[in-house]
PDB file of C-alpha atoms (C1' of nucleotides) in Angstrom:
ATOM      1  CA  UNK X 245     -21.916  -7.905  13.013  1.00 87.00           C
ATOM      2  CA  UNK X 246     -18.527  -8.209  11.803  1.00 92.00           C
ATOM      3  CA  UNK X 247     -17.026 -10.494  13.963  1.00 94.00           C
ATOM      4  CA  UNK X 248     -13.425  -9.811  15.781  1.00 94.00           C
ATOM      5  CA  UNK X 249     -11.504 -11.847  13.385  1.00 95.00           C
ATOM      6  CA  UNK X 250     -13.298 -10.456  10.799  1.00 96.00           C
ATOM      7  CA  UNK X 251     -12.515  -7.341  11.852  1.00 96.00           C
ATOM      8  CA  UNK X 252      -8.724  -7.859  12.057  1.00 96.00           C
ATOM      9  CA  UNK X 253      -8.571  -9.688   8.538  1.00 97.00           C
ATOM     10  CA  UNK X 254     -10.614  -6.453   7.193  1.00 97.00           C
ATOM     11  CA  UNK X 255      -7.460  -4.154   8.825  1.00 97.00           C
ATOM     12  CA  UNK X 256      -4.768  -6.336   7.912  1.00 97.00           C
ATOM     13  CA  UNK X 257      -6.261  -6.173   4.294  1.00 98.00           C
ATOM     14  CA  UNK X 258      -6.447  -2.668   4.263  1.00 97.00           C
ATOM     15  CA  UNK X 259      -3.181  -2.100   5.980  1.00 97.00           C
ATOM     16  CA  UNK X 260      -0.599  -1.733   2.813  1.00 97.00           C
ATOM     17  CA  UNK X 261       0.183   1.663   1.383  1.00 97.00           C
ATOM     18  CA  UNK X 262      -1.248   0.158  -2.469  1.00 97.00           C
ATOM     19  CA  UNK X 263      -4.115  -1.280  -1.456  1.00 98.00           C
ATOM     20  CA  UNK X 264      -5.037   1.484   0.395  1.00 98.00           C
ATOM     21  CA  UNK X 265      -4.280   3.960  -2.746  1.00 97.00           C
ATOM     22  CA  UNK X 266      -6.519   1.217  -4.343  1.00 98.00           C
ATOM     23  CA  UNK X 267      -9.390   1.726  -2.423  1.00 98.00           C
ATOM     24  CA  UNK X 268      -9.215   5.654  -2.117  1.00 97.00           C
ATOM     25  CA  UNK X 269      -9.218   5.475  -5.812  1.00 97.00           C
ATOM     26  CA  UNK X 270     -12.262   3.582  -5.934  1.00 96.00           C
ATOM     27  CA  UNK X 271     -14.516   5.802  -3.698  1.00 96.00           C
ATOM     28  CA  UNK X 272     -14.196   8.166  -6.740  1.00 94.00           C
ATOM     29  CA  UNK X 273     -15.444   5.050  -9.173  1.00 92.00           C
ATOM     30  CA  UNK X 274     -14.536   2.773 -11.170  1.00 92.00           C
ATOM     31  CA  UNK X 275     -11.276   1.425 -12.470  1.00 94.00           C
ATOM     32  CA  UNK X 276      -9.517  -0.816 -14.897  1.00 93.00           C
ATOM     33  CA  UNK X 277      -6.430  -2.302 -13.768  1.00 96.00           C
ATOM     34  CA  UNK X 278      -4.532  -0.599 -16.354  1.00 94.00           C
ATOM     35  CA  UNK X 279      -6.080   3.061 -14.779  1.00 95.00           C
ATOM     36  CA  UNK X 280      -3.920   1.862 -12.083  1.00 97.00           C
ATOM     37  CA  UNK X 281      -1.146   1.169 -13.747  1.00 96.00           C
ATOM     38  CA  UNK X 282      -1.056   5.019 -14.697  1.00 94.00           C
ATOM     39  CA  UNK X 283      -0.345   6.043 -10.923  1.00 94.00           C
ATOM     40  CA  UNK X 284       0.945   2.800  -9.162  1.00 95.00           C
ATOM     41  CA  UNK X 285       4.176   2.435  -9.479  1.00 92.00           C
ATOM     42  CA  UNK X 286       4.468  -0.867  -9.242  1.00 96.00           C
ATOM     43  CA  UNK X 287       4.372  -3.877 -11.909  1.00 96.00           C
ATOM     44  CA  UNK X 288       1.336  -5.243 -13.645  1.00 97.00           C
ATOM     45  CA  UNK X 289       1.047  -8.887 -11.546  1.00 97.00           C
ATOM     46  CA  UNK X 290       1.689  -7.157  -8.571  1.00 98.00           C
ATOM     47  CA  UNK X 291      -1.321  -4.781  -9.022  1.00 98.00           C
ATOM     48  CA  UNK X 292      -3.363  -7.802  -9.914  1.00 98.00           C
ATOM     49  CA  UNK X 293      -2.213  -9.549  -6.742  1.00 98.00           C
ATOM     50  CA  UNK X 294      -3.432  -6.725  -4.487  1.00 98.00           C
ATOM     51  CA  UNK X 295      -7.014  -6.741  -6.390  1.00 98.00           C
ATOM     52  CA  UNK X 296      -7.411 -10.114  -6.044  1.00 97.00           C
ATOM     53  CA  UNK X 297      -6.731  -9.829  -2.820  1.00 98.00           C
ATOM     54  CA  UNK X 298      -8.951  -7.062  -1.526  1.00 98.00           C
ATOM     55  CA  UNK X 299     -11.407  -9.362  -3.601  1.00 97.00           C
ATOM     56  CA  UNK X 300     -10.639 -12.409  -2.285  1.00 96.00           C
ATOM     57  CA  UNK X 301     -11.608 -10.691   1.408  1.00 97.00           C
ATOM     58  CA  UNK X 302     -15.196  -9.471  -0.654  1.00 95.00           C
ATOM     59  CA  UNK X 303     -13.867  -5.824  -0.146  1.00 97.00           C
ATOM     60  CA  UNK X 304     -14.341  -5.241  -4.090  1.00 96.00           C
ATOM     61  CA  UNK X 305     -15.742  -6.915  -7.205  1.00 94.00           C
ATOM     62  CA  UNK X 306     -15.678  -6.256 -11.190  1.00 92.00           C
ATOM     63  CA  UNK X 307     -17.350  -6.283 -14.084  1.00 89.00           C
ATOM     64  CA  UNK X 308     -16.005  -7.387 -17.319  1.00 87.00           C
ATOM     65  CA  UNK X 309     -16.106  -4.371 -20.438  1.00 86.00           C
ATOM     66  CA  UNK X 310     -14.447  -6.360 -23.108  1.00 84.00           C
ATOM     67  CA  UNK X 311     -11.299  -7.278 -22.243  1.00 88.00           C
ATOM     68  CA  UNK X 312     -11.025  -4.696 -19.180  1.00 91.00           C
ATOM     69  CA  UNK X 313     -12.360  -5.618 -15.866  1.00 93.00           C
ATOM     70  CA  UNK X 314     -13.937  -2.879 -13.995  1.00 92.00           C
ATOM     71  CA  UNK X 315     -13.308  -2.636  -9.942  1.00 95.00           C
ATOM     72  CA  UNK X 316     -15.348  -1.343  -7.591  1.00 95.00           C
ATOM     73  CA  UNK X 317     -16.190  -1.239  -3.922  1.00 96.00           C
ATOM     74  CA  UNK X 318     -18.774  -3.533  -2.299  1.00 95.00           C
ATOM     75  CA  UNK X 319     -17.879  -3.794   1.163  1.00 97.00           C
ATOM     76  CA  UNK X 320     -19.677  -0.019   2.542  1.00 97.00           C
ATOM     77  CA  UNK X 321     -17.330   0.128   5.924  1.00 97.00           C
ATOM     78  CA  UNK X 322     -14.855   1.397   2.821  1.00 98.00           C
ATOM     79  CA  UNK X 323     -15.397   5.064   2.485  1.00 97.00           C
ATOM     80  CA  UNK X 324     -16.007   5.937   6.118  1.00 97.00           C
ATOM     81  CA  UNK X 325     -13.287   4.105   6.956  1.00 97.00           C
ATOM     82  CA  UNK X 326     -10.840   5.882   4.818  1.00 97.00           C
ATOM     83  CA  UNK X 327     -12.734   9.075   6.312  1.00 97.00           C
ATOM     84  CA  UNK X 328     -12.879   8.413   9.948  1.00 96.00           C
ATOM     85  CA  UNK X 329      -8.394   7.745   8.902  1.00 96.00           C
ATOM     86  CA  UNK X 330      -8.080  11.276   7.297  1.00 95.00           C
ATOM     87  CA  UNK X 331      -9.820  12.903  10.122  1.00 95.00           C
ATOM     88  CA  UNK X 332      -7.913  15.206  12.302  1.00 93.00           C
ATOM     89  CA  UNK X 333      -7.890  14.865  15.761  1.00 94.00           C
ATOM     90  CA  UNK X 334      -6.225  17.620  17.147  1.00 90.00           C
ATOM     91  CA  UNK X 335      -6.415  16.568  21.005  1.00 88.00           C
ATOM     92  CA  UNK X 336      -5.465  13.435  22.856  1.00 86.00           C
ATOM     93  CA  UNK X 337      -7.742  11.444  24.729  1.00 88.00           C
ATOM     94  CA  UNK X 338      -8.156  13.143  28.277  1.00 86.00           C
ATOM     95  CA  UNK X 339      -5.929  11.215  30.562  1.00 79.00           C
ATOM     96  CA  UNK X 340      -7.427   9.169  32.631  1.00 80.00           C
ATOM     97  CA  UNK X 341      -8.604  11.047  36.480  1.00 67.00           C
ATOM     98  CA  UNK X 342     -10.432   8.872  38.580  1.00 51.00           C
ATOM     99  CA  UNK X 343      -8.910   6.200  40.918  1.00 48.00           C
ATOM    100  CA  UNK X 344      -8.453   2.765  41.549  1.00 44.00           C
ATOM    101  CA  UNK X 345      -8.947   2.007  38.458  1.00 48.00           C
ATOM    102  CA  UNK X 346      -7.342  -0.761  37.944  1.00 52.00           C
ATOM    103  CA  UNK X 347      -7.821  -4.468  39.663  1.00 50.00           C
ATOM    104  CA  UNK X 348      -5.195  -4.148  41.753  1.00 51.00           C
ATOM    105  CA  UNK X 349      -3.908  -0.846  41.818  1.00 49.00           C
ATOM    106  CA  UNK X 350      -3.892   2.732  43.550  1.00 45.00           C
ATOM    107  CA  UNK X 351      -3.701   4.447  40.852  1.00 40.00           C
ATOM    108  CA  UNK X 352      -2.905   7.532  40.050  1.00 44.00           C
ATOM    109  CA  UNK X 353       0.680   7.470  40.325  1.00 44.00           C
ATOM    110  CA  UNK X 354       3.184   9.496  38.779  1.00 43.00           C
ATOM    111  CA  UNK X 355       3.404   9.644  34.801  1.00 40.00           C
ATOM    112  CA  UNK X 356       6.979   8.660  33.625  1.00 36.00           C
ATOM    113  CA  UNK X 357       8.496   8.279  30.384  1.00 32.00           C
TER     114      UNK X 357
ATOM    115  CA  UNK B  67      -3.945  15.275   9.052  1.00 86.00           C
ATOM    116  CA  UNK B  68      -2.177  11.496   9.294  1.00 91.00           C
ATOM    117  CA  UNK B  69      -0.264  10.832   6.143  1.00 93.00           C
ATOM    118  CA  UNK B  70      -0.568   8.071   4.107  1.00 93.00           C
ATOM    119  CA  UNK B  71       2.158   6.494   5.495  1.00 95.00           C
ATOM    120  CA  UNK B  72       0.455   7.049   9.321  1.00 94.00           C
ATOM    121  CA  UNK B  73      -2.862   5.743   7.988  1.00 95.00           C
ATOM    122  CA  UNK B  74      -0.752   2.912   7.011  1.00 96.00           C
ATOM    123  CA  UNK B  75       1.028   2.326   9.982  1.00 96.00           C
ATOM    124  CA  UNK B  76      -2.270   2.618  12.302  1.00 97.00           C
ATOM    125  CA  UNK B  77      -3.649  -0.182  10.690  1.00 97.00           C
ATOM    126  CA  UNK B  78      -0.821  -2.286  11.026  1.00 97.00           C
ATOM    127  CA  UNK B  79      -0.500  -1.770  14.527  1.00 98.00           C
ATOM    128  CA  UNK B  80      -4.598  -2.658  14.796  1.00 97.00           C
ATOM    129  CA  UNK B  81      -3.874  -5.564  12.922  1.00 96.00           C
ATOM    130  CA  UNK B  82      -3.635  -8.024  15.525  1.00 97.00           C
ATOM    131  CA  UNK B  83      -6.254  -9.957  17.587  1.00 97.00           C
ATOM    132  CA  UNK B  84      -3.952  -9.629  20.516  1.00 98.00           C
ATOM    133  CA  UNK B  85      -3.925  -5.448  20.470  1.00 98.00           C
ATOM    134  CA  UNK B  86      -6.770  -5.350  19.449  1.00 98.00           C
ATOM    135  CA  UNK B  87      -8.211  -6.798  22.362  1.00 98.00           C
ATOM    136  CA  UNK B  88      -5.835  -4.809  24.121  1.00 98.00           C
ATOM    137  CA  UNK B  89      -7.060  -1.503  22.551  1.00 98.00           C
ATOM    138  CA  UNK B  90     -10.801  -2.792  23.055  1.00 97.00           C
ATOM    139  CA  UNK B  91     -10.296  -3.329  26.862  1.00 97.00           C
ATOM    140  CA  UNK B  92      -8.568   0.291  27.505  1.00 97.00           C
ATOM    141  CA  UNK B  93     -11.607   2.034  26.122  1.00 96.00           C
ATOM    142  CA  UNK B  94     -13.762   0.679  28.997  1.00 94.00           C
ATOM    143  CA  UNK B  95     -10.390   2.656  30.887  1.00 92.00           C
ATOM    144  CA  UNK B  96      -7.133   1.890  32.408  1.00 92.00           C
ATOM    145  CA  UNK B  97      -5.666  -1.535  32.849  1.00 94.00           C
ATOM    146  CA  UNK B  98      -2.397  -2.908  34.257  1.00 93.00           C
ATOM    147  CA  UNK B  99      -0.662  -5.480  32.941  1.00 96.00           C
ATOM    148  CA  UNK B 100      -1.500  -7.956  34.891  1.00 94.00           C
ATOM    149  CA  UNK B 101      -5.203  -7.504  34.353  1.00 95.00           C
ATOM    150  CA  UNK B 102      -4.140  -8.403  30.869  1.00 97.00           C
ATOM    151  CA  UNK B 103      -2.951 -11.864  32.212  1.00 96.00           C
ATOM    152  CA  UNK B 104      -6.094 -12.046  33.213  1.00 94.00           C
ATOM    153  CA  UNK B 105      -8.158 -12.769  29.634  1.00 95.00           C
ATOM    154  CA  UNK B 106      -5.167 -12.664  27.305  1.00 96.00           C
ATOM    155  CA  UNK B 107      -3.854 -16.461  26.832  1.00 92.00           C
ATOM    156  CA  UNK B 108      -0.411 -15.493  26.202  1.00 96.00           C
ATOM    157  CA  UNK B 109       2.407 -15.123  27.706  1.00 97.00           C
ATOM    158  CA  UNK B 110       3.906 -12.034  29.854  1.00 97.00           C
ATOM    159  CA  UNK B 111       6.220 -10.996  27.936  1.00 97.00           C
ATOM    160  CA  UNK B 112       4.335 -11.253  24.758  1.00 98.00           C
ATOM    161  CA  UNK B 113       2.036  -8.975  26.328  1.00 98.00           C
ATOM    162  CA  UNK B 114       5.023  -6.454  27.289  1.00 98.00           C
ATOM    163  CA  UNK B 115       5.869  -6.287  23.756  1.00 98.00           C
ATOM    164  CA  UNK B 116       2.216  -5.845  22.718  1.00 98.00           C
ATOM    165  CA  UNK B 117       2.027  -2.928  25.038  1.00 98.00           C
ATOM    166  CA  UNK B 118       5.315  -1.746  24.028  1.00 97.00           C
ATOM    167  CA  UNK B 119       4.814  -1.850  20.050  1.00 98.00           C
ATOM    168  CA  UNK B 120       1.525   0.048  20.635  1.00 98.00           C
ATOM    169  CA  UNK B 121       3.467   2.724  22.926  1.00 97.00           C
ATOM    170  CA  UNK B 122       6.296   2.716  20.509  1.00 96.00           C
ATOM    171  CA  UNK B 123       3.514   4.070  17.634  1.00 97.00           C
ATOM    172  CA  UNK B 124       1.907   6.575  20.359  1.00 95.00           C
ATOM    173  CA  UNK B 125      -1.513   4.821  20.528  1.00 97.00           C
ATOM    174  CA  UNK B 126      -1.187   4.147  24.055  1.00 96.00           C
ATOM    175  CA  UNK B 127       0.617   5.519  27.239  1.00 94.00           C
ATOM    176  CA  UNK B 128       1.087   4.588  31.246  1.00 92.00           C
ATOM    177  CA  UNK B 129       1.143   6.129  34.590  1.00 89.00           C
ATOM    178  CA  UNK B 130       3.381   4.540  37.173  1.00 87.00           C
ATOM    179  CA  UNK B 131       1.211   3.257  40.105  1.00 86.00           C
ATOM    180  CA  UNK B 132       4.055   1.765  42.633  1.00 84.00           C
ATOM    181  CA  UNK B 133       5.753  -0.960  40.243  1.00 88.00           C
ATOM    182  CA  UNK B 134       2.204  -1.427  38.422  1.00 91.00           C
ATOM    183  CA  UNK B 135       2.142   0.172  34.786  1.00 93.00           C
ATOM    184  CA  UNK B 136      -1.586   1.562  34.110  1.00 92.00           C
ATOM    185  CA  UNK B 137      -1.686   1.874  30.616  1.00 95.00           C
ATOM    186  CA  UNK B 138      -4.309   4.327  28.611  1.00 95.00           C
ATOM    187  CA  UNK B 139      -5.519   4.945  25.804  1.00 96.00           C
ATOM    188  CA  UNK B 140      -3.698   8.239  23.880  1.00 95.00           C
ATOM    189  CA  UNK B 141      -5.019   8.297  20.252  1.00 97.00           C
ATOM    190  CA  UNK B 142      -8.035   9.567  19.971  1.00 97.00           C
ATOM    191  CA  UNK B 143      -9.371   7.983  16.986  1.00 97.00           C
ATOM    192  CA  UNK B 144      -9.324   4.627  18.492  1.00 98.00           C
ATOM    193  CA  UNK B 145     -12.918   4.773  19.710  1.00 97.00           C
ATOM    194  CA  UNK B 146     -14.185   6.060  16.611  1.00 97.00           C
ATOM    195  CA  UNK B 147     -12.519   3.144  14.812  1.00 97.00           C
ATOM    196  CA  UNK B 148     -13.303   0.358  17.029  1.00 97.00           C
ATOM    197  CA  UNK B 149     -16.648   1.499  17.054  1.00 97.00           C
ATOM    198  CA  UNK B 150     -17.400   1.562  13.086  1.00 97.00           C
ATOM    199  CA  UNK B 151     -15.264  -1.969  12.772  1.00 97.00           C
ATOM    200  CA  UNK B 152     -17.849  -2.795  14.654  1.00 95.00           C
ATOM    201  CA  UNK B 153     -20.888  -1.491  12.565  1.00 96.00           C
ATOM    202  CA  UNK B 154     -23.517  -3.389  11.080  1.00 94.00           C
ATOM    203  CA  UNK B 155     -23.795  -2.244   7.702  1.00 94.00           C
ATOM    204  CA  UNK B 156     -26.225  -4.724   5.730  1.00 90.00           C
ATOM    205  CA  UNK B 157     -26.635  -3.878   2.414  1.00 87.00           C
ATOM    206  CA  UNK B 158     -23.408  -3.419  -0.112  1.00 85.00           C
ATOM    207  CA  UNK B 159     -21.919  -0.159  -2.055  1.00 87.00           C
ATOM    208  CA  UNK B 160     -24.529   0.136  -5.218  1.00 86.00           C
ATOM    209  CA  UNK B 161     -23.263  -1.546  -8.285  1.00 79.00           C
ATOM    210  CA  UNK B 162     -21.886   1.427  -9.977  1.00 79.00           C
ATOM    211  CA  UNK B 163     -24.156   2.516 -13.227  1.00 66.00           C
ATOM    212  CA  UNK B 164     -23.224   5.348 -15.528  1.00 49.00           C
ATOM    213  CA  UNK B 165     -21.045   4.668 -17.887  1.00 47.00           C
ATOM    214  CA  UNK B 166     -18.307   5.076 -19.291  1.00 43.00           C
ATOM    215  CA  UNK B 167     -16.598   5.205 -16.316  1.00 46.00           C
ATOM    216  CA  UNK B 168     -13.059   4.030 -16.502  1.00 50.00           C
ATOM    217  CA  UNK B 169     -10.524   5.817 -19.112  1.00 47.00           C
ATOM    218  CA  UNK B 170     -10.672   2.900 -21.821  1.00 50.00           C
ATOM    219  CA  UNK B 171     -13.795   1.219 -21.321  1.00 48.00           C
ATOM    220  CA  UNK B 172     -17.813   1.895 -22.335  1.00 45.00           C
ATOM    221  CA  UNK B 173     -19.033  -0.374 -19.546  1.00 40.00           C
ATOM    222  CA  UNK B 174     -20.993  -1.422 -18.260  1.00 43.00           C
ATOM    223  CA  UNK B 175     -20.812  -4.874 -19.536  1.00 41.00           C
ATOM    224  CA  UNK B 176     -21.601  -8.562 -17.716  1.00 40.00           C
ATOM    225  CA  UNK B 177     -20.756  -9.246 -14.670  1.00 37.00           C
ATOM    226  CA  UNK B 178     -18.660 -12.067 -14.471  1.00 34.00           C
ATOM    227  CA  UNK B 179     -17.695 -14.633 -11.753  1.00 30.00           C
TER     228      UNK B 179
ATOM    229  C1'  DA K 281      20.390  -5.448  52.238  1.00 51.42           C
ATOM    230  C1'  DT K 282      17.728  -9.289  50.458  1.00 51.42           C
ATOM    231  C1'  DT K 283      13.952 -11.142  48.392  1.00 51.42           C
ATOM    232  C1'  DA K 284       9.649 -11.083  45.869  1.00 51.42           C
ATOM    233  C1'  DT K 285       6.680  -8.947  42.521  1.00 51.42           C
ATOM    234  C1'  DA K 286       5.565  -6.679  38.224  1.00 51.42           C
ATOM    235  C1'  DT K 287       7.042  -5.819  34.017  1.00 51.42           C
ATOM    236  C1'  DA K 288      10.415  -5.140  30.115  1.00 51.42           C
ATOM    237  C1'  DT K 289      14.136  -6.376  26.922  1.00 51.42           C
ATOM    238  C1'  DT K 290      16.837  -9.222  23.841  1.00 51.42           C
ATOM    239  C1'  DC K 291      17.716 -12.547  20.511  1.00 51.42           C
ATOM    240  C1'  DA K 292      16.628 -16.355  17.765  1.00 51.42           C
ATOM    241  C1'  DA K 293      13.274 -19.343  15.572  1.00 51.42           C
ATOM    242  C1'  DA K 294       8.942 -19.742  13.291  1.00 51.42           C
ATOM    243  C1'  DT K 295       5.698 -17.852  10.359  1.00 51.42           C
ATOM    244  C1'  DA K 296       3.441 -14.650   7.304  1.00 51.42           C
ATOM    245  C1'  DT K 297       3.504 -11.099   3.856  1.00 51.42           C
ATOM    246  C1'  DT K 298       5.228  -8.981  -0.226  1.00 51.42           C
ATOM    247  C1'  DA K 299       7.585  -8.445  -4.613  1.00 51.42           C
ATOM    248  C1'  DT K 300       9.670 -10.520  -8.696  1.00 51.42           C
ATOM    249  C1'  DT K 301       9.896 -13.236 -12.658  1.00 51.42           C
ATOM    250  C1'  DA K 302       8.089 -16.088 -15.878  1.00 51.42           C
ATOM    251  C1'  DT K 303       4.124 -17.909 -17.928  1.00 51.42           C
ATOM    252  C1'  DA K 304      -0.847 -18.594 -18.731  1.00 51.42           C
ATOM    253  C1'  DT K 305      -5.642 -17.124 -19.890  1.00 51.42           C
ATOM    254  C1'  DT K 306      -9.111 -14.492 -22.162  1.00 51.42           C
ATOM    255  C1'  DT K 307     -10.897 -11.456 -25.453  1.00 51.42           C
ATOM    256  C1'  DT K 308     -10.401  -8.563 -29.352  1.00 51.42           C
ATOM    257  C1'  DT K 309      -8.746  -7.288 -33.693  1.00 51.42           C
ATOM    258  C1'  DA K 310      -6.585  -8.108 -38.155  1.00 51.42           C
TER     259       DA K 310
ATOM    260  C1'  DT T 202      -7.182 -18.304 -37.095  1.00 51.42           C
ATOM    261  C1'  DA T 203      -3.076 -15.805 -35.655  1.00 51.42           C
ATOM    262  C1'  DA T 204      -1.420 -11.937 -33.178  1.00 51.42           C
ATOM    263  C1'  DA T 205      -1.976  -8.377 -29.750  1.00 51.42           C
ATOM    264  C1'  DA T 206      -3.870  -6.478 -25.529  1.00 51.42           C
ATOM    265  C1'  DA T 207      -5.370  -6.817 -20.815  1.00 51.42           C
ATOM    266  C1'  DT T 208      -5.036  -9.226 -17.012  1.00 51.42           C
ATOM    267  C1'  DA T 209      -4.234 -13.326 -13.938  1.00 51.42           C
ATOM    268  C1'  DT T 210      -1.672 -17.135 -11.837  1.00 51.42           C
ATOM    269  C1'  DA T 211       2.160 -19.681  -9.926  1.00 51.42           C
ATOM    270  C1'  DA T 212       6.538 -20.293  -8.006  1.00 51.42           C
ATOM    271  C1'  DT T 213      10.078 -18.394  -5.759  1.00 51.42           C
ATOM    272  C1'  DA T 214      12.896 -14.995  -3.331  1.00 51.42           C
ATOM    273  C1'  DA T 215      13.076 -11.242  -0.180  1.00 51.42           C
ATOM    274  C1'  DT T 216      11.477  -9.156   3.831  1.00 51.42           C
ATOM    275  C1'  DA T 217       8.756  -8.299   7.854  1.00 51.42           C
ATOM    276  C1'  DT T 218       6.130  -9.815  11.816  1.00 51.42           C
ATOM    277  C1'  DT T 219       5.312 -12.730  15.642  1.00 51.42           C
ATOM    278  C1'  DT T 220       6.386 -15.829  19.271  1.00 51.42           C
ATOM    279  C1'  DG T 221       9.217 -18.149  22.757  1.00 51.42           C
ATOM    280  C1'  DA T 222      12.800 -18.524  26.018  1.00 51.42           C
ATOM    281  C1'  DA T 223      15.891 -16.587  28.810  1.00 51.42           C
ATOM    282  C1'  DT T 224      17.260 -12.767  31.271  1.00 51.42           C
ATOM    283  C1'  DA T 225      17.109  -8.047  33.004  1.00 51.42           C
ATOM    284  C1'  DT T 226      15.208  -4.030  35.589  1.00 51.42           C
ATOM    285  C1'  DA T 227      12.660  -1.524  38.941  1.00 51.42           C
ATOM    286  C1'  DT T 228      10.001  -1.054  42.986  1.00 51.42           C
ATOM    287  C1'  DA T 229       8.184  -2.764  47.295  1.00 51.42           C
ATOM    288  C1'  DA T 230       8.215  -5.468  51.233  1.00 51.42           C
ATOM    289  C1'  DT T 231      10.741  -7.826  54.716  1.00 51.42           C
TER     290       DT T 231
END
DNA sequence: ATTATATATTCAAATATTATTATATTTTTA
DNA sequence: TAAAAATATAATAATATTTGAATATATAAT
């Protein structure tokens, strides 16, 4: 199992508007770094610094065609991941009913803002 | 649905070991803040502003409980999350096969380290 | 009313992340 | 073999996040 710090080096890899965009790309297959030029808007060694980042953390990998190198996923927490992000929740948690619940409290009080 | 930018800002606010542990505690249910003294080796008021920053992006709320705050859990995709973070997922993504697959290439071609 | 308890707020310092610019590497093509 | 194309690397500058220290606020108990 993934362990915690793993786990909060996976989100803070994942947590940046292009490297997300980067991955949601790549659940639909694979892509040369110049494919992202096309909808990034961002410069070239910028796009290659996010890549080898999110490959640097074994979250993708590529294989060479020519002079291209090819991206694609490897780590599979990816695509239900981005899923489980897009879902919609349309209710909040219940709030909480049962008392004491906590160590030292009588709880429950009044809900302020 | 969450926009990008949300999905975004979610996982920067998960990106901590800190609320993360937080967030990982309130699922069992509500805690006060001092309970949080109680396994988090830091310091009061960093976990005030913990518990603040998480309020601030609506992940988490409190009921009053005489001058104890008993936070909970809001956001209801925090379970699901934890839990697949969590997930043991063993083997990778396939290598991707078919080709040609991006918009210049005819991979595939070696795979390079 | 005063004091103690629980928690929050503010500001600055320390640290980490990100983007920019310039340059390097690798492979292909001429 | 020289030039072009695709991409990476390195160094720095800009920005954002995190912590620490001091102080403030609110409620409860005396």
């Amino acid at each position: 199992m993934r362990s915690l710090g793993q786990r909060i080096e996976l989100l803070g890899v994942l947590a940046h508007p292009v490297r997300i965009r980067i991955l949601e790309e790549l659940t639909r297959g694979v892509k040369c770094v110049s494919d992202f030029e096309d909808f990034l808007e961002i410069s070239q060694p910028n796009i290659s610094q996010h890549l080898g980042l999110l490959r640097n953390h074994g979250v993708i990998d590529f294989y060479m065609d020519g002079r291209l190198r090819c991206y694609f996923l490897v780590d599979p927490i990816i695509p239900d991941l981005l899923e489980i992000l897009k879902t919609d929740y349309h209710k909040s948690l219940p709030a909480p009913s049962c008392c004491p619940v906590t160590k030292k409290g009588s709880y429950p009080g009044k809900r302020r803002r």
